[in-house]
Coordinates of C-alpha atoms in Angstrom, one line a residue:
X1 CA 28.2 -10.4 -1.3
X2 CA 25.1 -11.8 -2.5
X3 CA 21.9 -12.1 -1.9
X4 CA 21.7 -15.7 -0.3
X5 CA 24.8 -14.5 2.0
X6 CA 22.7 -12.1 3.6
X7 CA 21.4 -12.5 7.2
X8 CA 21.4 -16.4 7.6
X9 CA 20.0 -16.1 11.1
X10 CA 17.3 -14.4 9.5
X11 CA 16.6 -17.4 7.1
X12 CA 17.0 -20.0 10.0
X13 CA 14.1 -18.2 11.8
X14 CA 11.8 -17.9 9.1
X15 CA 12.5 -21.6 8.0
X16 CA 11.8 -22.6 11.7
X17 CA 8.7 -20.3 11.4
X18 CA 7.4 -22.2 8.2
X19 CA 7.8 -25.6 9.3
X20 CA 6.0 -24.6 12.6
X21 CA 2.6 -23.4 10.6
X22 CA 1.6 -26.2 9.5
X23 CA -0.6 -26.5 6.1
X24 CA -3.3 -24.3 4.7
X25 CA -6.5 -25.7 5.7
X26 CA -8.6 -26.3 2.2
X27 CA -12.2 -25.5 2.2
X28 CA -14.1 -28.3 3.3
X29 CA -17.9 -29.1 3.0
X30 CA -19.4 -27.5 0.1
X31 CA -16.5 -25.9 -0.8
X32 CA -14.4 -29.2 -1.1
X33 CA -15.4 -29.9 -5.1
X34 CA -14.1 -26.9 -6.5
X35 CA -10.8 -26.2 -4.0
X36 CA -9.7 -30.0 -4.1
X37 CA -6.3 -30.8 -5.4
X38 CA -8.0 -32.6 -8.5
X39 CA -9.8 -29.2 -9.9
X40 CA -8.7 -29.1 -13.3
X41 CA -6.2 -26.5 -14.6
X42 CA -4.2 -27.2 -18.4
X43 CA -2.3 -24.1 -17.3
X44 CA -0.5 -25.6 -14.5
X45 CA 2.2 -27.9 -16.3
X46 CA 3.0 -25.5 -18.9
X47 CA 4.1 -22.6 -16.4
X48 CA 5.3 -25.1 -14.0
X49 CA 8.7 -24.9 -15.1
X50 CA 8.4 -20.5 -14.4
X51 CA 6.9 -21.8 -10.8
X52 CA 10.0 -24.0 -10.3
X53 CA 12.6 -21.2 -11.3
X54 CA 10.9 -18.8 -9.1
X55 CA 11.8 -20.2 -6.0
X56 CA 11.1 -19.1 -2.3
X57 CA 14.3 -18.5 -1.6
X58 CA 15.0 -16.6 -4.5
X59 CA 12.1 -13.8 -3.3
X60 CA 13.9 -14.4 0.3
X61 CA 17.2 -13.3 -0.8
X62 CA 15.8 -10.5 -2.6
X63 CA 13.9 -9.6 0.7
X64 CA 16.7 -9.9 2.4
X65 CA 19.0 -7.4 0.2
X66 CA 16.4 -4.8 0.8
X67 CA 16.4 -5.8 4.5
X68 CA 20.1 -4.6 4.6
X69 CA 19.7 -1.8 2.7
X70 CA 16.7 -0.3 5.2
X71 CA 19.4 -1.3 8.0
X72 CA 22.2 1.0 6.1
X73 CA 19.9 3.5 6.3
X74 CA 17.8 4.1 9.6
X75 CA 15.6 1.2 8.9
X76 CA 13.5 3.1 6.0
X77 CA 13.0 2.8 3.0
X78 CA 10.7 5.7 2.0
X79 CA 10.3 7.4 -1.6
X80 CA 12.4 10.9 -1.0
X81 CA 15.0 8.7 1.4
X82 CA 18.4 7.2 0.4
X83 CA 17.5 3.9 1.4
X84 CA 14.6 3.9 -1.1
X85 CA 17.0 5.2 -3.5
X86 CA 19.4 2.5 -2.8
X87 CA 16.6 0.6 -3.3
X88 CA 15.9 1.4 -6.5
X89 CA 19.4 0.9 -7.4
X90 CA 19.0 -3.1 -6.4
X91 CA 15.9 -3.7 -8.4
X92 CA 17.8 -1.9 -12.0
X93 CA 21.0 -4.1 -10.9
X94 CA 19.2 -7.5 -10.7
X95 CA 17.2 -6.0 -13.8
X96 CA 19.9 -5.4 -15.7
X97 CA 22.2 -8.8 -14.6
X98 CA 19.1 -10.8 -15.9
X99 CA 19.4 -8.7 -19.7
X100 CA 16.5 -6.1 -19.1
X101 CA 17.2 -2.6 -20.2
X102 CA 15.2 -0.8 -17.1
X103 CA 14.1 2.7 -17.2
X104 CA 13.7 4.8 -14.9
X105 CA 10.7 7.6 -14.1
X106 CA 11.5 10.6 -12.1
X107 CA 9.2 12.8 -10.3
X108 CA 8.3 15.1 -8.0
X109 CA 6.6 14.7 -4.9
X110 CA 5.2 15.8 -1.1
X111 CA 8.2 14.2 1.1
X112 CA 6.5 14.3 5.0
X113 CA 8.8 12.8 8.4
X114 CA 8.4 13.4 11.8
X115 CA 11.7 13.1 13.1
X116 CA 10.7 12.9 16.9
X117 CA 7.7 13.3 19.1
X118 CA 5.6 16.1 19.0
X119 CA 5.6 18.8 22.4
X120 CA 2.2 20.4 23.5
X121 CA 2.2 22.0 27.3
X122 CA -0.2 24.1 29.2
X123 CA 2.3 26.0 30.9
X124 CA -0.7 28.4 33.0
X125 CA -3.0 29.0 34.4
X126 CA -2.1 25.4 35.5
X127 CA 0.7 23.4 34.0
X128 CA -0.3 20.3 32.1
X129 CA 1.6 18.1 29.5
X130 CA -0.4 16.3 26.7
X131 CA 0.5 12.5 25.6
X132 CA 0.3 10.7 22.4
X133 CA -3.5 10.5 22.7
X134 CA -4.4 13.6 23.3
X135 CA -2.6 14.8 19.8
X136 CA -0.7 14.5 16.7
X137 CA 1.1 16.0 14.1
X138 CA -0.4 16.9 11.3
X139 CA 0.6 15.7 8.0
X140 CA 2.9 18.5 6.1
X141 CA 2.9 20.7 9.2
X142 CA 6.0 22.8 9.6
X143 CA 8.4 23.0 12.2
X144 CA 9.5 24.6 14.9
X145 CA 9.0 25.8 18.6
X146 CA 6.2 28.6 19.4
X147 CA 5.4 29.4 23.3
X148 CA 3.0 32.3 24.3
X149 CA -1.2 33.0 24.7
X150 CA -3.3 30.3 23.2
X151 CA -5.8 32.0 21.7
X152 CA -9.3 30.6 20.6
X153 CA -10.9 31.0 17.2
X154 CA -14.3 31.5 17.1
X155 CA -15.5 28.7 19.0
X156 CA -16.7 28.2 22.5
X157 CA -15.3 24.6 22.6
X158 CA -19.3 22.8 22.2
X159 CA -19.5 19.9 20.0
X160 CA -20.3 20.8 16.5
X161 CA -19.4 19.0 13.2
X162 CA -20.9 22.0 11.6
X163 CA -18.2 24.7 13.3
X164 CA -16.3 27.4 11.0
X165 CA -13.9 28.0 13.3
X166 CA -11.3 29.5 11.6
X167 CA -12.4 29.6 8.0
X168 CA -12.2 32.9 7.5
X169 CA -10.0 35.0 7.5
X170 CA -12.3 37.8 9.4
X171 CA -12.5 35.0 12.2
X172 CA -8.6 36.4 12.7
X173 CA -9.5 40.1 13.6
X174 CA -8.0 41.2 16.6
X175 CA -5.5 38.3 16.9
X176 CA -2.2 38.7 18.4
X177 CA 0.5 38.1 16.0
X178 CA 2.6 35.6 17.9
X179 CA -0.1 33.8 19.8
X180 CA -1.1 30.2 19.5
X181 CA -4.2 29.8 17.2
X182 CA -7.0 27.5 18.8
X183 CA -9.4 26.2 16.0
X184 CA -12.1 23.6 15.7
X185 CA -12.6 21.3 13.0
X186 CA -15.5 21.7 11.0
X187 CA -16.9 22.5 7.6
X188 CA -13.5 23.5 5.9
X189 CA -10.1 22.0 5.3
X190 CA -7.6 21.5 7.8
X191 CA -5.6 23.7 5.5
X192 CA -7.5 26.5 5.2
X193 CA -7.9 26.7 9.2
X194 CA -3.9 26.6 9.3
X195 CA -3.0 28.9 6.0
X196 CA -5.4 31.6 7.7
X197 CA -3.4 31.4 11.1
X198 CA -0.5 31.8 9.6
X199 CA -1.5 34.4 7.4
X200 CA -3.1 36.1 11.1
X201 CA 0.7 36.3 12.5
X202 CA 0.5 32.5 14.4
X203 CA 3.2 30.5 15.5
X204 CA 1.5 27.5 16.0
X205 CA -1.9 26.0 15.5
X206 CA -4.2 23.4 17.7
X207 CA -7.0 21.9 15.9
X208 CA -9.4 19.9 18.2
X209 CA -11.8 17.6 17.1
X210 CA -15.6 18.2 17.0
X211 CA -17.1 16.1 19.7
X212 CA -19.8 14.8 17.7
X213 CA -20.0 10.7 17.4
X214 CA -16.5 9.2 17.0
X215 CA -14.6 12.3 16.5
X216 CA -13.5 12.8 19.8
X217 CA -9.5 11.6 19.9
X218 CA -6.7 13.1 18.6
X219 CA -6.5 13.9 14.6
X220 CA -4.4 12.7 12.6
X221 CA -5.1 14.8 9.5
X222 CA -2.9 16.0 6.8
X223 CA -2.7 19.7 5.5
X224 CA -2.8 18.5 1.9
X225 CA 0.8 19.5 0.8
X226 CA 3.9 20.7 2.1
X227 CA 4.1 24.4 1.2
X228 CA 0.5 25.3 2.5
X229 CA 2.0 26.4 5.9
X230 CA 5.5 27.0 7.9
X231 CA 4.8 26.6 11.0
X232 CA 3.6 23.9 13.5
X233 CA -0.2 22.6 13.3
X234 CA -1.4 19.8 15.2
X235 CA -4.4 17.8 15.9
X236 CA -6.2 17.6 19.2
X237 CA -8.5 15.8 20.7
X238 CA -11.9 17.0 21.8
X239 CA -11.2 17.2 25.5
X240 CA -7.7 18.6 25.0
X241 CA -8.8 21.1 22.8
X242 CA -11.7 22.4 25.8
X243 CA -9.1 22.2 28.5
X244 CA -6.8 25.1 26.1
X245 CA -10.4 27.7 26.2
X246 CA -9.9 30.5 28.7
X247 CA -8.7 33.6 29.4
X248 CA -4.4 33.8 29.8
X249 CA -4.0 30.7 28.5
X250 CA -0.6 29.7 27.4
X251 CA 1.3 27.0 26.3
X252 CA 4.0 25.1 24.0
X253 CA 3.9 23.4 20.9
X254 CA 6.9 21.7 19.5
X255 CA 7.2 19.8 16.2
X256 CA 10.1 18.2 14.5
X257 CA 9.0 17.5 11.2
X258 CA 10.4 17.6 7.4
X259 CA 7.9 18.9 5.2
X260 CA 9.2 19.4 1.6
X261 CA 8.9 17.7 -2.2
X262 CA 11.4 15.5 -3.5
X263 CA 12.3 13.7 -6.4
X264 CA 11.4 10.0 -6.3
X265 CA 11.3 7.4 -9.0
X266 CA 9.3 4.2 -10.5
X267 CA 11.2 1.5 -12.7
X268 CA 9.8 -0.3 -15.3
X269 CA 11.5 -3.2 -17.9
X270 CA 9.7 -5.0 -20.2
X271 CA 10.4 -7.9 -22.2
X272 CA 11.8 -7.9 -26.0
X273 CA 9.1 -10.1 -27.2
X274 CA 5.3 -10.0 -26.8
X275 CA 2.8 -7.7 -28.8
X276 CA 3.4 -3.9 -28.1
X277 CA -0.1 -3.8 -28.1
X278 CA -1.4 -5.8 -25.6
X279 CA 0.8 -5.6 -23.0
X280 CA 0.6 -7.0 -19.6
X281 CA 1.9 -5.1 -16.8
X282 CA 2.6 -6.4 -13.6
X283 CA 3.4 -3.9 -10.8
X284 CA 4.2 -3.5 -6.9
X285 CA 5.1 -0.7 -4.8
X286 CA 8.4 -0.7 -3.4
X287 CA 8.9 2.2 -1.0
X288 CA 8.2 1.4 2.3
X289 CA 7.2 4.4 5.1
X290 CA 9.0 6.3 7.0
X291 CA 8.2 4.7 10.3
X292 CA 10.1 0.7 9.0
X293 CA 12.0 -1.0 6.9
X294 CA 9.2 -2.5 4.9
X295 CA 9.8 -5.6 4.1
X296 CA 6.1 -7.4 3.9
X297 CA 4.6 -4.1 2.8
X298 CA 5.7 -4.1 0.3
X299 CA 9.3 -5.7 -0.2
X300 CA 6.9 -9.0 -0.2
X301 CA 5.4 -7.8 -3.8
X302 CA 8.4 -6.2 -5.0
X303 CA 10.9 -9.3 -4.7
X304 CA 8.2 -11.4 -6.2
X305 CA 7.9 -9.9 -9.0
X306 CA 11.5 -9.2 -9.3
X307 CA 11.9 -12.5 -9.8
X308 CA 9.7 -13.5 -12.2
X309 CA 10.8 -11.4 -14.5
X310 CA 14.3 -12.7 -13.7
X311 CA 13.1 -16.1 -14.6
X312 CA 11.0 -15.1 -17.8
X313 CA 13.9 -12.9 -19.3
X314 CA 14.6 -15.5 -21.6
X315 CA 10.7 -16.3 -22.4
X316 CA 9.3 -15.9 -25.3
X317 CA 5.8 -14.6 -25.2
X318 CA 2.7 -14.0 -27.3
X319 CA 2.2 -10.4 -25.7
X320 CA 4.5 -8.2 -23.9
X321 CA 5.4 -8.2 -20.5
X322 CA 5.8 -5.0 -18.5
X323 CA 7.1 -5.0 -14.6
X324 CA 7.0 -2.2 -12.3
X325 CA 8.2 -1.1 -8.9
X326 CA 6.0 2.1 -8.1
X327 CA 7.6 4.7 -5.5
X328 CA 5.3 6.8 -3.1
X329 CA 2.8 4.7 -2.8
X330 CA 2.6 5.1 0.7
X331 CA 1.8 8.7 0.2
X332 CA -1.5 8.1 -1.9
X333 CA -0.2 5.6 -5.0
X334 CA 1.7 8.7 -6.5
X335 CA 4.4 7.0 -8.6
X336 CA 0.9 4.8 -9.9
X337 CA -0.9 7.6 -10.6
X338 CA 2.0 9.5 -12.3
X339 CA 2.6 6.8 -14.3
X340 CA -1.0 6.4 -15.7
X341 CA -1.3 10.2 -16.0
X342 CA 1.6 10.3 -18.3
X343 CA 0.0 7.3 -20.8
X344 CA -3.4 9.5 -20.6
X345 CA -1.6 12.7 -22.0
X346 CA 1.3 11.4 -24.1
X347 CA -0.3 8.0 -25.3
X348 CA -0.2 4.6 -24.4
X349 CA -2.7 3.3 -22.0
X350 CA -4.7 1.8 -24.5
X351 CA -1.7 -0.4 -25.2
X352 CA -2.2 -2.2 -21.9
X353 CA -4.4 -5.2 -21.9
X354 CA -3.8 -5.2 -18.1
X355 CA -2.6 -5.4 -14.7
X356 CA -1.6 -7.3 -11.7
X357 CA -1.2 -5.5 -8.7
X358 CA 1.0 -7.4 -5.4
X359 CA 1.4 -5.9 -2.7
X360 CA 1.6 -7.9 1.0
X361 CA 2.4 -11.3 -0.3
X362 CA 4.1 -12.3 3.3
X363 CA 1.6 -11.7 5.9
X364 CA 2.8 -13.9 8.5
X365 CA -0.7 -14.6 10.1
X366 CA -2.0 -14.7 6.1
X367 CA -4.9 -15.4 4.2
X368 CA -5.3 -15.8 0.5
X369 CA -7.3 -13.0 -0.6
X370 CA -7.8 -12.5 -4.1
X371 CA -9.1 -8.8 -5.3
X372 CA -12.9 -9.1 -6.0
X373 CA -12.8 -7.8 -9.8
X374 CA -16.6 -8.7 -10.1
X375 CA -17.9 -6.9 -6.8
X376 CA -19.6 -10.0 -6.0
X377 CA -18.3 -10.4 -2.5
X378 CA -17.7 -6.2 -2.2
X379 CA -20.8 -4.7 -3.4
X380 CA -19.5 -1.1 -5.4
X381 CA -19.7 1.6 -2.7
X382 CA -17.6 3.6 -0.3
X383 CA -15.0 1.0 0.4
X384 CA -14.7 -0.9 -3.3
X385 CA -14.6 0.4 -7.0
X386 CA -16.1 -1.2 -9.8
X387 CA -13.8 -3.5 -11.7
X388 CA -13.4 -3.0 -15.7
X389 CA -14.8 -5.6 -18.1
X390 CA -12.2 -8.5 -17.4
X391 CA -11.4 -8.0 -13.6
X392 CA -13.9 -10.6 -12.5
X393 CA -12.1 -13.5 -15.2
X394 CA -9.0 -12.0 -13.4
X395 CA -10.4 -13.0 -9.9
X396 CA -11.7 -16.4 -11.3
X397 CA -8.3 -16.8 -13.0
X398 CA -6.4 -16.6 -9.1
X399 CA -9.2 -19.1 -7.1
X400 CA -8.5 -21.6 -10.1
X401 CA -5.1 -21.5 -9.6
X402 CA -5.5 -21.7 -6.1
X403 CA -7.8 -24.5 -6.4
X404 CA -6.1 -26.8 -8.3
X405 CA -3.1 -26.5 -5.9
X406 CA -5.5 -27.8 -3.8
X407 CA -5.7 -24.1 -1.4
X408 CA -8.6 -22.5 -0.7
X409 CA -8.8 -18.0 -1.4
X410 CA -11.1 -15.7 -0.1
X411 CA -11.6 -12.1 -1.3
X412 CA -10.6 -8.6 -0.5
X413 CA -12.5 -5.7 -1.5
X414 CA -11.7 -3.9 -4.7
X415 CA -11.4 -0.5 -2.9
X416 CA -8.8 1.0 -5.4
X417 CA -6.5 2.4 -2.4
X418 CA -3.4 0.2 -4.0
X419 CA -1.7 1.1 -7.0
X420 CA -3.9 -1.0 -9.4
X421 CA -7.1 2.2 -8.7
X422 CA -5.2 4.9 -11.3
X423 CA -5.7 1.8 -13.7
X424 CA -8.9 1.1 -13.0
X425 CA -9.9 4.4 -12.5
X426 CA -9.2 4.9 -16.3
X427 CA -10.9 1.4 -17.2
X428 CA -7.7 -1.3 -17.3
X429 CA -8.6 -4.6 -16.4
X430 CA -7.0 -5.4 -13.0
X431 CA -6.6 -7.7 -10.2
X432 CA -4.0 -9.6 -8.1
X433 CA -3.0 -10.8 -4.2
X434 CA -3.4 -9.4 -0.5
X435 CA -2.3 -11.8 2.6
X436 CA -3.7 -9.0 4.8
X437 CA -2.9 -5.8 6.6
X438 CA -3.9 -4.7 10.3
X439 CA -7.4 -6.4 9.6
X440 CA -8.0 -8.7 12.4
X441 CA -8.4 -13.0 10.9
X442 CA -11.8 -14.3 11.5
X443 CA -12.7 -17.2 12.8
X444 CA -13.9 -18.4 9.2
X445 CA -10.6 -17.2 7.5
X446 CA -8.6 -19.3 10.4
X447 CA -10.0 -22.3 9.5
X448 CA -9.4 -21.6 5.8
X449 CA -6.4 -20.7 6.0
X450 CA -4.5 -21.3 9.6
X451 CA -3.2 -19.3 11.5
X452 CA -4.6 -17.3 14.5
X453 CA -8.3 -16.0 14.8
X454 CA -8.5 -12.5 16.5
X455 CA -4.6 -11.1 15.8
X456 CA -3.6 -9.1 13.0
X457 CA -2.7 -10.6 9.6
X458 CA 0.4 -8.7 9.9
X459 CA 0.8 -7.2 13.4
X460 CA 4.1 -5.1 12.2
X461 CA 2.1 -3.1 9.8
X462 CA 3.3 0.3 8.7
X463 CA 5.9 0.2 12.3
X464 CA 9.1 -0.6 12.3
X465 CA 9.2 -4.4 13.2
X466 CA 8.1 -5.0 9.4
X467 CA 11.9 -6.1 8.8
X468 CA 13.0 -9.6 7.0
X469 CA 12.1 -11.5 10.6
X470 CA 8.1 -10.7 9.6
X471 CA 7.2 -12.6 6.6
X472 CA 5.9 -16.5 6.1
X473 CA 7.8 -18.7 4.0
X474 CA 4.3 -21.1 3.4
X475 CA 2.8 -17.8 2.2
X476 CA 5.9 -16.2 0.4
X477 CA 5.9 -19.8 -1.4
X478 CA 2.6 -20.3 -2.3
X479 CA 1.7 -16.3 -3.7
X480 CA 5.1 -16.0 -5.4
X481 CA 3.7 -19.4 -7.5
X482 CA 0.4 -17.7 -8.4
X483 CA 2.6 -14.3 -9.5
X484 CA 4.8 -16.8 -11.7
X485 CA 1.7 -18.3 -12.7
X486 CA -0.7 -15.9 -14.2
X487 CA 1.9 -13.5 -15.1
X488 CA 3.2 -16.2 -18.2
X489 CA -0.4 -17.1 -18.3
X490 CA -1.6 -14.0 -19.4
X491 CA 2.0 -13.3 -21.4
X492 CA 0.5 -15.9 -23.9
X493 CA -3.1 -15.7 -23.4
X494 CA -5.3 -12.4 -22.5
X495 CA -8.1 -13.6 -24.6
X496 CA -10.5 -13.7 -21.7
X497 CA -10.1 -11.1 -19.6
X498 CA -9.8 -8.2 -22.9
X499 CA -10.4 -10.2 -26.4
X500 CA -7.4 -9.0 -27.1
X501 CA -4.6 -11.6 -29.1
X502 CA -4.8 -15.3 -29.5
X503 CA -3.3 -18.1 -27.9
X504 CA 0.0 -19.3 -27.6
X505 CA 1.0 -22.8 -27.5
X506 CA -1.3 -24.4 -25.0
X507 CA -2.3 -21.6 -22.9
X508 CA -6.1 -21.4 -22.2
X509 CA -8.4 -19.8 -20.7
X510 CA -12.2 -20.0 -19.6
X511 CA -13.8 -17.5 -22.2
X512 CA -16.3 -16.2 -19.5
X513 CA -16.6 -15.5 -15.6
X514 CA -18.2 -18.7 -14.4
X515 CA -18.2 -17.4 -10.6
X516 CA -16.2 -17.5 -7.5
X517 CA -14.9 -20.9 -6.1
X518 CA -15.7 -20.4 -3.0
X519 CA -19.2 -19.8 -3.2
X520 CA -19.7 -16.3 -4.0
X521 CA -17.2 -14.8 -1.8
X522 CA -18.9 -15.7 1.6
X523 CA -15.5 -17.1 2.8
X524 CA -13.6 -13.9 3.0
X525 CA -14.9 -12.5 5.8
X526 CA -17.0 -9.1 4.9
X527 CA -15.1 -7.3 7.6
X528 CA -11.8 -7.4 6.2
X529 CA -9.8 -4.6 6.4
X530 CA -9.0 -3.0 3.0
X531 CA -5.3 -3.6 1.9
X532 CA -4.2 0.1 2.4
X533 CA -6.7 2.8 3.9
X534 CA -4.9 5.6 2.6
X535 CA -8.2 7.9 3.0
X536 CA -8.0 7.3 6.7
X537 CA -4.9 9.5 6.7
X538 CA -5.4 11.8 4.0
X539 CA -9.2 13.5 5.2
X540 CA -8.3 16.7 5.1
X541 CA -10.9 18.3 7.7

């Protein structure tokens, strides 16, 4: 069966969904001279024919392939799982159909599922059951079932961000082996608190929160890795955790969890022509997580680019063209930061002129957002990197393109918490395209871009309704066009982002950064959300 077989109601819907959205607004008012239709690009007819080939319903069936394959497989398609293995298998298929010769990079990494809801119970002196905000499962904990005494850890339950509780290992003297461990976060890593339990004789451990500013709910923190400890931890909230101190307390705590490493994989192809030495890689992750099927984030990115390379088989280029489909980059940009590791110590990074990072292409309530390679719009701080030399030409490259298809593009933050930060992290130009996350549209971005102020960009983030029914054709179309375009842009021409090469045929460039086209990143909205706050998950105390 292929690809354009698959799930026809699905198509029906979306096309129905497409037609109903109506037209990207294009910035008006002082904005209207550089984001008109007329804004001059030479570019545009020489990779109009690559544009042409890469057609929206060519990324649609790919979409939908992966769709069926998450379905085959309890509607995941996480690194460690078969149905990201599967996965992998469709992307070297197509790869090698179209006359690629794909390789494939094995590694090792920290697999993590919950595989059903999380049990904690005061069963005296009063009984009490605790619900989904009162406490989660910690990242890597173990699993199992542990009833008896709840003991607390040196703490008497006040609010401190400064507490100890159960750094030490002396904190432990006199515990029960068997008990329930009662800690409070504090000054030292989740992990430490939970390795010294275990180490005490504990069959479970509660962490609460401190009670100082926000840190009151439930924690959702992670214990780093998945050998650090065997048995259940979780994370509780600030009044939870008080309501467990007292004498002859006891309790329950149940968690069904996987907690293991795995072998996991990236693919890469490149093409046969192109200098070796200036190669242009163009990358998106393709695992989804655990909880959904994945399909805007970040089957989106994946089947986009999957089909531009599809399309450019046959191209000849000036330099070398080098796709990627990253796994676990749900679980910290691992197959990323593998990959770049490996160029550090065996050789090769200095080989890549650069690269373009997609990941969310579909967002059905979307905005353009182009990352801000300059820092113009996203000052450097906690939530955005610097960009290397040639980032910011990157992000001028993108609102050109944009604006002579007559569409306005804002900006999202540089933060680095995709797969392009290993590359930048080690000083590779880089850029590429967002349509948004769980960020909520401004009013602004609305009437840039349509859709909805106040919801979501993409209200099926990271859940399990991100299937082939939760994607935008308008915005599938319209990033899938700016992928085709500066991908055989930059195959010919990367004179202005790195000096690197000359030009081929008529590709040019503008040798300099000449500033944003939308007026110094003012449209995007400051308060949108980062593409992917990894960090949010992975605090470790």
């Amino acid at each position: 069966m292929t690809p354009n077989d698959l799930h026809p109601r699905a198509r029906i819907a979306r096309a129905g969904l497409a037609l109903a959205g109506g037209l990207a607004l294009v910035a008006s008012g002082g904005l209207a001279a550089n984001a008109g239709p007329t804004h001059e690009n030479s570019n545009n007819n020489t990779t109009q024919k690559l544009r042409t080939a890469v057609s929206v319903e060519n990324v649609v069936g790919h979409l939908d392939a992966l769709d069926t394959i998450a379905e085959a497989n309890g509607s995941t398609r996480a690194s460690g799982t078969k149905g990201y293995a599967d996965s992998v298998d469709y992307i070297v298929g197509k790869l090698e159909a179209a006359g690629y010769s794909p390789t494939i990079q094995t590694f090792q990494f920290p697999f993590y599922a919950q595989l059903s809801d999380p049990v904690l119970t005061q069963t005296s002196p009063v009984t009490r059951s605790y619900g989904p905000g009162d406490f989660a499962t910690m990242t890597y904990s173990g699993a199992g079932e542990a009833s008896g005494t709840i003991t607390t850890v040196d703490t008497t339950g006040a609010a401190s961000a400064a507490n100890t509780s159960g750094c030490e290992a002396s904190d432990f003297a006199g515990f029960a082996s068997g008990s329930i461990a009662l800690v409070q976060r504090g000054s030292c890593a989740f992990s430490q608190k939970a390795a010294n339990a275990e180490a005490a004789g504990a069959t479970a451990v509660i962490i609460f929160n401190t009670g100082v500013g926000g840190n009151t709910g439930p924690i959702a923190g992670t214990l780093g890795a998945p050998d650090v400890v065997t048995i259940p931890v979780l994370g509780a909230s600030f009044e939870a955790g008080n309501s467990l101190i007292g004498d002859d307390v006891t309790g329950q705590v149940t968690a069904d969890t996987i907690s293991e490493f795995r072998e996991t994989y990236n693919v890469l192809a490149e093409t046969a022509s192109g200098n070796p030495d200036n190669v242009v890689m163009v990358g998106a992750h393709l695992d989804s997580v655990v909880a959904g099927p994945g399909i805007n984030d970040n089957g989106s990115g994946s089947a986009a680019i999957l089909a531009v390379a599809e399309s450019m088989q046959k191209v000849t280029t000036a330099n070398q063209v080098r796709f990627a489909w990253w796994g676990a980059e749900e679980l910290g940009l691992l197959g990323a930061e593998h990959y770049v590791a490996d160029l550090v110590e065996n050789g090769g990074l200095d080989k890549v002129g650069l690269y373009l990072n997609f990941d969310m292409i579909g967002s059905t309530n979307f905005g353009r957002f182009v990352y801000d390679g300059d820092n113009s719009a996203f000052p450097v701080g906690p939530n955005a990197a610097e960009g290397p030399e040639g980032s910011g030409q990157i992000e001028q490259d993108f609102h050109d393109y944009f604006a002579s298809a007559g569409l306005a593009s804002g900006e999202t933050a540089f933060s680095g918490r995709s797969d392009y930060g290993p590359f930048i992290a080690e000083g590779v130009p880089a850029g590429g395209l967002f349509t948004g996350a769980e960020g909520i549209k401004t009013d602004e971005q609305a009437a840039l871009f349509g859709g909805t102020a106040g919801k979501p960009y993409d209200a099926c983030y990271h859940i399990a309704c991100d299937d082939d029914t939760n994607l935008s054709i308008e915005a599938l179309d319209q990033m899938s066009d700016a992928v085709a375009h500066l991908t055989l842009t930059y195959a010919m021409n990367t004179v202005g982002v790195n000096g690197a090469g000359t030009a081929k045929g008529n590709f040019k460039q503008k040798e300099s950064f000449e500033g944003n086209p939308l007026g110094g990143g003012t449209e995007s909205g400051g308060g949108l959300h980062p593409e992917h706050d990894h960090d949010s998950e992975l605090a470790d105390r």
